[in-house]
Coordinates of C-alpha atoms in Angstrom, one line a residue:
Chain M
M977 CA 146.7 102.3 154.8
K978 CA 143.7 102.7 152.5
I979 CA 140.2 102.0 153.7
L980 CA 137.5 101.6 151.0
V981 CA 133.9 102.3 152.0
P982 CA 131.2 101.2 149.5
C983 CA 128.3 103.6 149.9
K984 CA 124.8 102.7 148.6
R985 CA 122.2 105.3 147.6
V986 CA 118.8 104.1 149.0
P987 CA 115.3 105.6 149.2
D988 CA 114.8 107.1 152.6
P989 CA 113.0 104.4 154.7
D990 CA 110.9 107.1 156.4
Q991 CA 108.6 107.8 153.4
K992 CA 105.6 106.2 151.9
L993 CA 106.5 104.0 148.9
R994 CA 104.4 103.7 145.8
L995 CA 104.9 101.2 143.0
N996 CA 105.5 102.1 139.4
A997 CA 102.8 101.6 136.9
E998 CA 104.2 98.2 135.8
T999 CA 104.3 97.1 139.5
V1000 CA 107.9 95.9 139.0
G1001 CA 109.6 98.6 141.0
I1002 CA 109.2 101.6 143.3
D1003 CA 107.7 104.7 141.7
P1004 CA 110.8 107.0 141.6
A1005 CA 108.6 110.2 141.5
A1006 CA 109.2 112.4 144.5
L1007 CA 111.4 109.8 146.3
T1008 CA 114.1 111.2 148.5
Y1009 CA 117.3 109.3 148.8
I1010 CA 119.9 108.9 151.6
L1011 CA 123.2 107.2 152.2
N1012 CA 122.3 103.7 153.4
P1013 CA 122.4 104.0 157.2
F1014 CA 124.7 101.0 157.7
D1015 CA 127.1 102.4 155.1
A1016 CA 127.1 105.7 157.1
I1017 CA 128.2 103.6 160.1
A1018 CA 131.0 102.1 158.0
V1019 CA 132.2 105.6 156.9
E1020 CA 132.2 106.7 160.5
E1021 CA 134.2 103.7 161.6
A1022 CA 136.8 104.4 158.8
L1023 CA 137.1 108.0 160.0
R1024 CA 137.6 106.8 163.6
I1025 CA 140.3 104.4 162.5
R1026 CA 142.0 107.4 160.8
E1027 CA 141.6 109.5 163.9
T1028 CA 143.0 106.9 166.3
A1029 CA 144.9 103.7 165.2
H1030 CA 146.0 104.8 161.7
P1031 CA 146.4 108.5 161.2
D1032 CA 147.9 107.8 157.8
A1033 CA 144.7 106.1 156.6
E1034 CA 143.1 107.3 153.4
V1035 CA 139.3 106.9 153.4
I1036 CA 137.8 106.4 150.0
A1037 CA 134.0 106.3 149.5
V1038 CA 132.7 104.5 146.4
S1039 CA 129.1 104.4 145.0
I1040 CA 127.4 102.7 142.1
A1041 CA 124.6 105.0 141.1
P1042 CA 123.2 107.4 138.5
A1043 CA 124.8 110.8 138.3
E1044 CA 122.6 112.0 141.2
G1045 CA 124.4 109.5 143.4
E1046 CA 127.1 112.2 143.8
A1047 CA 124.9 113.6 146.6
D1048 CA 125.4 110.6 148.8
L1049 CA 129.1 110.6 148.1
R1050 CA 129.2 114.3 149.2
T1051 CA 127.6 113.1 152.5
A1052 CA 130.6 110.8 153.0
L1053 CA 133.0 113.6 152.0
A1054 CA 131.3 116.0 154.4
M1055 CA 131.7 113.5 157.2
G1056 CA 135.4 113.4 156.4
A1057 CA 136.2 110.9 153.7
D1058 CA 139.3 111.8 151.7
R1059 CA 138.2 110.8 148.3
A1060 CA 135.0 109.8 146.5
L1061 CA 134.5 107.6 143.4
L1062 CA 131.3 107.3 141.5
I1063 CA 130.8 104.3 139.2
E1064 CA 128.0 105.8 137.1
H1065 CA 125.3 103.3 136.3
N1066 CA 121.7 103.9 135.6
D1067 CA 120.1 100.4 135.3
P1068 CA 119.2 98.0 138.1
T1069 CA 121.9 95.8 139.5
D1070 CA 122.2 93.1 142.2
P1071 CA 124.6 92.1 144.9
W1072 CA 126.7 89.8 142.6
N1073 CA 127.4 92.6 140.1
V1074 CA 127.9 95.2 142.8
A1075 CA 130.6 92.9 144.3
R1076 CA 132.2 92.5 140.8
L1077 CA 132.3 96.3 140.3
L1078 CA 133.8 96.8 143.8
A1079 CA 136.3 94.0 143.2
A1080 CA 137.5 95.8 140.0
V1081 CA 137.9 99.0 142.0
I1082 CA 139.8 97.1 144.8
E1083 CA 142.1 95.6 142.2
H1084 CA 143.1 99.1 141.2
E1085 CA 143.1 100.8 144.6
Q1086 CA 144.6 97.9 146.7
P1087 CA 143.0 98.9 150.0
T1088 CA 144.0 97.2 153.3
L1089 CA 140.4 97.2 154.6
V1090 CA 137.0 97.4 153.1
L1091 CA 134.3 98.6 155.5
M1092 CA 130.7 98.4 154.4
G1093 CA 127.2 98.2 155.8
K1094 CA 125.9 94.7 156.6
Q1095 CA 122.9 95.3 154.5
A1096 CA 121.2 98.0 152.5
V1097 CA 117.8 99.0 153.8
D1098 CA 116.1 98.9 150.4
D1099 CA 116.7 95.3 149.2
D1100 CA 117.7 94.0 152.7
A1101 CA 119.8 91.3 150.9
N1102 CA 122.8 91.1 153.3
Q1103 CA 125.0 89.5 150.6
T1104 CA 127.3 92.1 148.9
G1105 CA 130.1 92.0 151.5
Q1106 CA 130.2 88.2 151.6
F1107 CA 130.1 88.0 147.8
L1108 CA 133.0 90.5 147.6
A1109 CA 135.1 88.6 150.1
A1110 CA 134.4 85.3 148.3
Q1111 CA 135.3 86.8 144.9
L1112 CA 138.6 88.3 146.2
G1113 CA 139.4 85.3 148.4
W1114 CA 139.7 87.7 151.4
P1115 CA 138.6 86.9 154.9
Q1116 CA 135.4 88.5 156.1
A1117 CA 134.0 89.7 159.4
T1118 CA 130.3 90.3 159.1
F1119 CA 128.0 92.1 161.5
A1120 CA 130.8 93.9 163.3
S1121 CA 130.0 95.7 166.6
Q1122 CA 133.7 96.4 167.5
I1123 CA 136.9 96.5 165.5
E1124 CA 140.3 96.5 167.2
F1125 CA 143.7 96.6 165.4
I1126 CA 146.2 93.9 166.6
D1127 CA 149.6 93.0 165.5
D1128 CA 148.8 90.8 162.6
G1129 CA 145.4 92.1 161.6
I1130 CA 142.1 92.9 163.3
R1131 CA 140.0 91.5 166.1
V1132 CA 136.3 91.9 165.5
H1133 CA 133.3 91.4 167.7
R1134 CA 130.3 90.1 165.7
E1135 CA 126.6 90.2 166.6
T1136 CA 125.3 86.7 166.0
D1137 CA 122.0 85.0 166.9
L1138 CA 123.8 83.0 169.6
G1139 CA 125.6 86.0 171.2
I1140 CA 128.7 88.1 170.6
E1141 CA 131.3 86.2 168.8
V1142 CA 135.0 87.3 168.7
I1143 CA 137.2 86.5 165.8
R1144 CA 140.5 87.7 164.5
T1145 CA 141.6 87.9 161.0
T1146 CA 144.5 88.9 158.8
L1147 CA 144.4 91.9 156.5
P1148 CA 143.3 92.7 153.8
A1149 CA 139.8 91.9 154.9
I1150 CA 136.1 92.8 154.4
V1151 CA 134.2 94.0 157.4
T1152 CA 130.5 94.6 157.4
A1153 CA 129.1 97.0 160.0
D1154 CA 126.2 96.3 162.3
L1155 CA 124.1 98.9 164.0
R1156 CA 126.0 99.0 167.2
L1157 CA 129.5 99.6 165.8
N1158 CA 129.2 103.4 166.3
E1159 CA 126.9 106.3 165.9
P1160 CA 127.7 108.3 162.7
R1161 CA 128.6 111.9 163.1
Y1162 CA 126.6 114.7 161.6
A1163 CA 128.6 116.8 159.2
S1164 CA 129.1 120.4 160.2
L1165 CA 127.9 123.2 157.9
P1166 CA 131.5 124.2 156.9
S1167 CA 132.4 120.7 156.1
I1168 CA 129.2 120.3 154.0
L1169 CA 130.2 123.4 152.1
R1170 CA 133.8 122.2 151.7
A1171 CA 132.5 118.8 150.4
K1172 CA 130.5 120.6 147.7
K1173 CA 133.7 121.9 146.2
K1174 CA 135.6 118.6 146.3
S1175 CA 135.8 116.8 143.0
I1176 CA 134.3 113.3 142.7
E1177 CA 136.2 110.8 140.6
Q1178 CA 134.2 109.2 137.9
T1179 CA 134.2 105.9 136.2
T1180 CA 131.8 103.4 134.6
P1181 CA 131.3 99.6 134.6
A1182 CA 132.7 99.6 131.0
K1183 CA 135.9 101.5 132.0
L1184 CA 136.3 99.0 134.9
G1185 CA 136.0 96.2 132.3
V1186 CA 132.9 94.7 134.0
Q1187 CA 130.0 93.6 131.9
L1188 CA 127.0 93.1 134.2
E1189 CA 125.4 89.7 134.2
L1190 CA 122.3 89.9 136.4
R1191 CA 121.6 87.0 138.7
V1192 CA 118.4 88.4 140.1
R1193 CA 115.4 89.2 137.8
L1194 CA 112.6 91.2 139.3
I1195 CA 109.2 89.9 138.2
G1196 CA 106.9 92.0 140.3
M1197 CA 106.2 93.8 143.6
E1198 CA 103.3 94.3 145.9
L1199 CA 102.8 96.7 148.7
I1200 CA 102.1 95.1 152.0
N1201 CA 99.3 96.6 154.0
S1202 CA 98.1 95.4 157.3
Q1203 CA 95.3 92.8 156.9
R1204 CA 94.4 93.1 160.6
H1205 CA 91.6 94.9 162.1
C1206 CA 92.3 96.0 165.7
E1207 CA 89.7 95.2 168.2
K1208 CA 90.1 97.7 171.0
V1209 CA 89.5 96.5 174.6
E1210 CA 88.9 98.6 177.7
T1211 CA 90.8 96.8 180.4
A1212 CA 93.8 94.6 181.0
S1213 CA 91.3 91.9 182.1
N1214 CA 89.4 92.1 178.8
L1215 CA 92.7 91.9 176.9
L1216 CA 93.7 88.7 178.8
A1217 CA 90.2 87.2 178.1
K1218 CA 90.7 87.9 174.4
L1219 CA 94.2 86.3 174.4
R1220 CA 92.8 83.2 176.2
E1221 CA 90.2 82.9 173.4
T1222 CA 93.1 82.5 170.9
E1223 CA 94.2 79.5 173.0
V1224 CA 97.8 80.8 173.0
V1225 CA 97.5 81.9 176.6
G1226 CA 96.5 79.2 179.1
Chain Z
M1273 CA 121.9 72.6 158.6
E1274 CA 122.8 75.0 161.4
H1275 CA 123.6 73.7 164.8
D1276 CA 125.0 75.2 168.0
G1277 CA 127.6 72.4 168.6
T1278 CA 125.2 70.2 170.5
A1279 CA 121.9 70.2 168.6
L1280 CA 120.4 71.4 165.3
R1281 CA 119.0 74.9 165.6
S1282 CA 115.2 74.7 165.9
G1283 CA 114.4 76.5 162.7
S1284 CA 116.9 74.7 160.6
G1285 CA 114.3 72.2 159.4
A1286 CA 112.5 75.0 157.5
A1287 CA 115.2 74.8 154.8
L1288 CA 114.5 71.1 154.3
G1289 CA 110.7 71.8 154.2
F1290 CA 111.3 74.3 151.3
A1291 CA 113.6 71.9 149.5
R1292 CA 111.2 69.0 149.9
A1293 CA 108.4 71.1 148.4
L1294 CA 110.5 71.4 145.2
S1295 CA 112.3 68.0 145.0
E1296 CA 112.4 64.4 146.2
D1297 CA 116.1 64.4 145.9
I1298 CA 117.3 66.3 148.9
T1299 CA 120.3 65.9 151.3
A1300 CA 120.7 67.4 154.7
F1301 CA 124.3 68.6 155.0
V1302 CA 125.8 69.1 158.4
L1303 CA 129.3 70.4 159.0
G1304 CA 131.4 70.8 162.2
V1305 CA 133.0 68.5 164.6
N1306 CA 131.7 65.7 166.9
L1307 CA 128.4 65.7 164.9
E1308 CA 127.0 62.3 165.9
A1309 CA 123.9 63.7 167.6
M1310 CA 123.2 66.3 165.0
A1311 CA 123.6 63.8 162.2
D1312 CA 121.1 61.5 163.9
E1313 CA 118.7 64.5 164.2
A1314 CA 119.2 65.4 160.5
A1315 CA 118.7 61.8 159.3
K1316 CA 115.2 61.8 160.8
L1317 CA 114.3 64.5 158.2
A1318 CA 116.3 63.6 155.1
P1319 CA 119.3 61.6 154.0
A1320 CA 122.3 63.2 155.8
L1321 CA 125.7 64.1 154.6
V1322 CA 128.3 64.9 157.2
A1323 CA 131.6 66.8 157.2
D1324 CA 132.9 66.0 160.6
H1325 CA 136.5 67.3 161.3
P1326 CA 138.4 69.2 164.0
A1327 CA 139.3 71.8 161.3
L1328 CA 135.6 72.7 161.4
S1329 CA 135.4 73.2 165.2
A1330 CA 134.1 76.8 165.0
P1331 CA 131.8 78.3 162.3
V1332 CA 134.4 80.5 160.6
A1333 CA 133.0 81.9 157.3
D1334 CA 136.0 81.4 154.9
R1335 CA 136.5 77.8 155.9
W1336 CA 132.9 76.7 156.2
A1337 CA 131.8 78.4 153.0
H1338 CA 134.7 76.7 151.2
V1339 CA 133.5 73.3 152.3
I1340 CA 129.9 74.0 151.5
A1341 CA 130.7 75.2 148.0
K1342 CA 133.0 72.3 147.4
V1343 CA 130.4 69.8 148.5
A1344 CA 127.7 71.5 146.5
R1345 CA 129.8 71.2 143.4
A1346 CA 130.7 67.6 144.1
Q1347 CA 127.0 66.8 144.6
N1348 CA 126.0 68.7 141.5
A1349 CA 123.5 70.5 143.7
E1350 CA 121.0 72.7 141.8
L1351 CA 119.6 74.3 145.0
I1352 CA 121.4 75.1 148.2
V1353 CA 118.9 76.1 150.9
A1354 CA 119.4 77.3 154.5
T1355 CA 117.3 78.8 157.1
S1356 CA 117.8 82.5 157.4
T1357 CA 119.9 83.3 160.5
T1358 CA 123.1 85.2 161.1
W1359 CA 125.0 81.9 160.6
A1360 CA 123.5 81.5 157.1
K1361 CA 123.8 85.2 156.2
D1362 CA 127.5 85.0 157.0
I1363 CA 128.5 81.6 155.7
V1364 CA 126.0 80.5 153.1
S1365 CA 126.1 83.9 151.5
R1366 CA 129.9 83.6 151.2
A1367 CA 129.4 80.1 149.7
A1368 CA 127.0 81.7 147.2
G1369 CA 129.7 84.1 146.3
L1370 CA 131.9 81.1 145.5
L1371 CA 129.1 79.5 143.5
G1372 CA 128.2 82.3 141.1
G1373 CA 126.0 84.6 143.2
A1374 CA 122.5 83.5 142.2
M1375 CA 121.1 84.0 145.6
A1376 CA 117.8 85.1 147.3
S1377 CA 117.7 85.8 151.0
D1378 CA 114.7 85.6 153.4
V1379 CA 112.4 83.8 151.1
I1380 CA 108.8 83.6 152.4
G1381 CA 107.0 81.9 149.5
H1382 CA 107.5 80.3 146.1
E1383 CA 105.7 79.1 143.0
M1384 CA 106.7 77.3 139.8
V1385 CA 105.5 79.3 136.8
D1386 CA 106.2 77.8 133.4
G1387 CA 109.0 75.8 134.8
E1388 CA 110.6 78.9 136.4
L1389 CA 111.0 79.1 140.2
H1390 CA 109.4 82.4 141.4
L1391 CA 110.5 83.4 144.8
R1392 CA 108.8 85.9 147.1
R1393 CA 110.9 87.9 149.5
P1394 CA 110.3 91.1 151.6
M1395 CA 112.1 94.3 150.7
F1396 CA 112.1 97.8 152.1
A1397 CA 111.7 96.6 155.7
G1398 CA 108.8 94.5 154.7
A1399 CA 106.8 97.3 153.1
V1400 CA 107.0 95.5 149.8
N1401 CA 107.0 91.8 148.8
A1402 CA 109.1 91.3 145.6
T1403 CA 108.8 88.3 143.3
I1404 CA 112.1 87.4 141.7
V1405 CA 113.7 84.8 139.6
L1406 CA 117.3 83.7 140.0
E1407 CA 119.4 83.4 136.8
G1408 CA 122.1 80.7 136.7
S1409 CA 122.8 77.5 138.7
P1410 CA 123.2 76.6 141.4
K1411 CA 120.6 78.8 143.1
I1412 CA 121.3 79.6 146.8
I1413 CA 118.3 80.4 148.9
T1414 CA 117.7 81.3 152.5
V1415 CA 114.1 80.9 153.9
R1416 CA 112.4 82.5 156.9
P1417 CA 111.9 79.8 159.5
S1418 CA 108.3 81.0 160.0
A1419 CA 107.4 80.5 156.3
Y1420 CA 108.2 76.8 156.0
D1421 CA 107.6 73.8 158.2
A1422 CA 110.3 71.1 158.7
P1423 CA 109.3 67.8 157.1
T1424 CA 107.8 65.3 159.5
A1425 CA 110.4 63.0 161.1
A1426 CA 110.5 59.6 159.5
A1427 CA 109.8 56.5 161.5
T1428 CA 112.9 54.8 160.2
P1429 CA 115.9 57.2 159.9
F1430 CA 117.4 58.0 156.5
T1431 CA 121.1 57.1 155.8
I1432 CA 124.0 59.1 157.2
E1433 CA 127.0 59.4 154.9
A1434 CA 130.4 61.1 155.5
V1435 CA 131.7 63.4 152.8
A1436 CA 134.5 61.8 150.9
T1437 CA 137.4 63.2 152.8
D1438 CA 139.8 62.7 150.0
A1439 CA 137.9 65.5 148.2
F1440 CA 139.3 67.8 150.9
D1441 CA 142.6 68.5 152.4
F1442 CA 141.3 69.6 155.7
G1443 CA 144.7 70.8 156.6
K1444 CA 144.7 73.2 153.7
L1445 CA 141.4 75.0 154.3
P1446 CA 141.4 78.8 154.3
N1447 CA 143.2 79.8 157.4
A1448 CA 143.1 83.7 157.6
T1449 CA 140.4 83.8 160.3
Q1450 CA 140.5 82.4 163.8
F1451 CA 137.6 82.0 166.2
E1452 CA 138.4 83.4 169.7
S1453 CA 135.2 83.2 171.7
L1454 CA 131.4 83.2 171.8
D1455 CA 129.7 85.0 174.6
R1456 CA 126.5 82.9 174.7
K1457 CA 123.4 84.7 175.8
T1458 CA 122.3 83.0 178.9
G1459 CA 119.1 83.3 180.8
A1460 CA 116.1 81.3 181.9
R1461 CA 113.9 82.7 179.1
P1462 CA 113.5 81.1 175.7
D1463 CA 115.2 82.6 172.7
V1464 CA 113.2 85.4 171.1
T1465 CA 113.3 83.7 167.6
E1466 CA 112.1 80.4 168.9
A1467 CA 109.5 81.2 171.5
R1468 CA 105.7 80.6 171.1
I1469 CA 105.0 83.9 172.9
V1470 CA 107.1 87.1 172.7
V1471 CA 106.6 90.0 175.1
S1472 CA 108.3 93.0 173.7
G1473 CA 108.8 96.5 175.3
G1474 CA 109.4 99.9 173.7
R1475 CA 110.2 103.5 174.5
A1476 CA 107.6 103.6 177.2
F1477 CA 110.0 101.9 179.6
K1478 CA 112.4 104.3 181.2
N1479 CA 115.2 102.0 182.5
S1480 CA 116.4 98.4 182.7
E1481 CA 114.7 97.8 186.1
D1482 CA 111.3 98.9 184.8
F1483 CA 111.8 96.8 181.7
E1484 CA 112.7 93.7 183.7
Q1485 CA 109.9 94.2 186.1
H1486 CA 107.1 94.7 183.6
V1487 CA 108.2 93.1 180.3
G1488 CA 110.3 90.4 182.0
G1489 CA 107.6 89.9 184.7
L1490 CA 104.8 89.4 182.1
A1491 CA 107.1 87.1 180.0
D1492 CA 107.7 84.9 183.0
A1493 CA 104.0 84.7 183.8
L1494 CA 103.4 83.6 180.3
G1495 CA 106.5 81.4 179.8
A1496 CA 107.5 83.8 177.0
A1497 CA 110.6 85.3 175.6
T1498 CA 111.3 89.0 175.9
G1499 CA 112.0 91.3 172.9
S1500 CA 112.7 95.0 172.6
S1501 CA 112.3 97.8 170.2
R1502 CA 115.5 99.4 168.7
A1503 CA 114.9 102.6 170.8
L1504 CA 115.6 100.7 174.0
V1505 CA 118.7 99.0 172.7
D1506 CA 120.0 102.3 171.4
A1507 CA 119.3 103.8 174.9
G1508 CA 121.3 101.0 176.5
I1509 CA 118.2 99.8 178.4
T1510 CA 118.1 96.4 176.7
P1511 CA 120.8 94.2 175.1
N1512 CA 121.3 93.9 171.4
S1513 CA 120.2 90.3 171.4
L1514 CA 116.6 91.3 172.2
Q1515 CA 116.1 93.7 169.3
V1516 CA 113.2 92.8 167.1
G1517 CA 113.0 94.4 163.7
Q1518 CA 114.4 94.8 160.2
T1519 CA 118.0 95.0 161.5
G1520 CA 117.5 92.8 164.5
K1521 CA 115.6 89.5 164.9
I1522 CA 112.7 88.5 162.7
V1523 CA 110.1 86.7 164.8
A1524 CA 106.8 85.2 164.0
P1525 CA 105.5 83.7 167.3
E1526 CA 101.9 82.5 168.0
L1527 CA 101.4 85.6 170.1
Y1528 CA 103.4 88.9 170.1
L1529 CA 102.6 91.4 172.8
A1530 CA 103.8 94.9 172.1
L1531 CA 104.1 97.0 175.2
G1532 CA 104.7 100.7 174.8
I1533 CA 106.0 100.2 171.2
S1534 CA 104.8 102.8 168.7
G1535 CA 105.2 100.6 165.7
A1536 CA 108.0 102.1 163.5
V1537 CA 108.3 100.5 160.1
Q1538 CA 111.6 98.9 160.9
H1539 CA 110.1 97.3 164.1
L1540 CA 107.0 96.1 162.2
A1541 CA 109.3 94.3 159.7
G1542 CA 110.5 92.1 162.5
M1543 CA 107.1 90.9 164.0
K1544 CA 104.2 91.6 161.7
N1545 CA 103.9 88.0 160.6
S1546 CA 103.1 86.8 164.1
R1547 CA 99.9 84.9 164.3
V1548 CA 98.2 87.1 166.9
I1549 CA 99.4 90.6 167.8
A1550 CA 98.2 92.5 170.9
A1551 CA 99.4 96.0 171.8
I1552 CA 99.2 98.3 174.8
N1553 CA 100.0 101.9 174.1
Q1554 CA 99.1 105.2 175.6
D1555 CA 98.7 106.8 172.2
S1556 CA 95.5 105.6 170.6
D1557 CA 96.9 106.7 167.2
A1558 CA 100.1 104.7 167.5
P1559 CA 100.8 102.8 164.2
I1560 CA 101.2 99.5 166.1
F1561 CA 97.4 99.3 166.5
E1562 CA 97.0 99.1 162.7
F1563 CA 99.1 95.9 162.8
A1564 CA 97.5 94.5 166.0
D1565 CA 94.5 92.2 166.5
Y1566 CA 93.8 93.5 170.0
G1567 CA 94.6 96.9 171.4
L1568 CA 94.4 98.4 174.8
V1569 CA 94.9 102.2 175.1
G1570 CA 96.6 102.8 178.4
D1571 CA 99.8 103.3 180.4
V1572 CA 102.0 100.2 180.4
Y1573 CA 103.1 101.0 184.0
E1574 CA 99.5 100.5 185.1
E1575 CA 98.1 97.9 182.7
V1576 CA 101.0 95.4 182.7
P1577 CA 101.0 94.9 186.5
R1578 CA 97.3 94.1 186.3
L1579 CA 98.0 91.5 183.6
I1580 CA 100.8 89.9 185.7
A1581 CA 98.6 89.9 188.8
E1582 CA 95.7 88.3 187.1
L1583 CA 97.9 85.6 185.4
N1584 CA 99.7 84.8 188.7
S1585 CA 96.5 84.7 190.7
G1586 CA 95.4 81.9 188.3
Q1587 CA 92.1 83.5 187.6

């Protein structure tokens, strides 16, 4: 069984962002990047499936990024992925085109399961897995907090606003990982060193036969700073008095 | 329009509010089974179109997205709008994938500029607001419920129309996914995404009992919902359903009380649009104070019981 894990390279969320001079993007200077945390959860889940239910599983990490994106694929390799594929691409893209590129890879690789993060922590779109499932005509199980293999497919616990929903679906399928699916492992130093020596397969959108057609055009960005001024109070009683002034508290 | 099987979800009218701001020609589409009550509710806000069939008994993405996409095409819809929830993220995003992928999630503002629809949406956990234009048609948009008001209910209801069932073979909808169960959150307190007041607790609370006593106790004294930072969910102290933040619930109540929450970026993303924010934290430098209107530096284990006592004494 093959498990494909799309991996997005994202700016580390724990850093101060600056806009570029045109204010239509983030200033790339001095930015550090990481593997999208939800994708790391997806990699971890794929490895656990290989370690338990399906020892024959081959875990393939795929990233669409400039050449530097190899670093994030090496993170996936160091965690234990069997193969890594970089679709080298330097320009902006969007969930629709990411899904098209992934669909082209899937057509070639024929995985049984695609495991990916439910959202990337840079654009927070939460669309790519659903778009990919729609394009392929595959079933989807989004926001997974538990995956169990059953006779004719998988049973997935999903985190929804109304509570935990359980569905089952046939394979092949797209599953998107929520925060509580697992806690990703840290790669050991020897495995990091081994991952550095592994080769990363390379392709491009052109080689995959995909010409990007952007659906989302970015016009501008603004940094959001707090507009609030905090009035400090001395006691709980004073705080309550202030809250009553707002007429929210009776 | 999202519903829970008995009524429309309270935020679902926001999508109609957004649509109404752009067009007079809007339709409220409800799908599921036994929809009479929901159709009546929807028809108070806009002309309603209903797909009512046992094959739609549970909101399974492949089926429901198929129906939404098909109806959108049949109606020549230029815009498909839903309120941003896990339901919409799952199902409406898939429908967008069937309709060409021109989609914007979590829209909080819009503007027509030279005939182009500019959409504002947060990115990077809300550190940035981006303005984007969608290329292609139809455009699929989810809006934050706090950003748009539902249209006011009409005195005379609008029409209710059933989808032309000959357009569908309900027996031949996608069938790969089966719904098994939904473990509904139960509890006396209001839902965190729908409450006027949210009392939220963070790392300062050491176990579930303390959280319930202080955060739960204050919430009950205020008739509020409880929320939680990610740290407490990760520690197993609070359930997932309470998590407020970039990866949890996005809330914007009238009052957000942050108790022992430091104010990590991903938490702020989930609550910083609340109307009034008050914080209690032992650390006077905690980032939460930069996003609060009122701050009390102190130990939540001492200050919260004082608040509860004063509220319950009716002073």
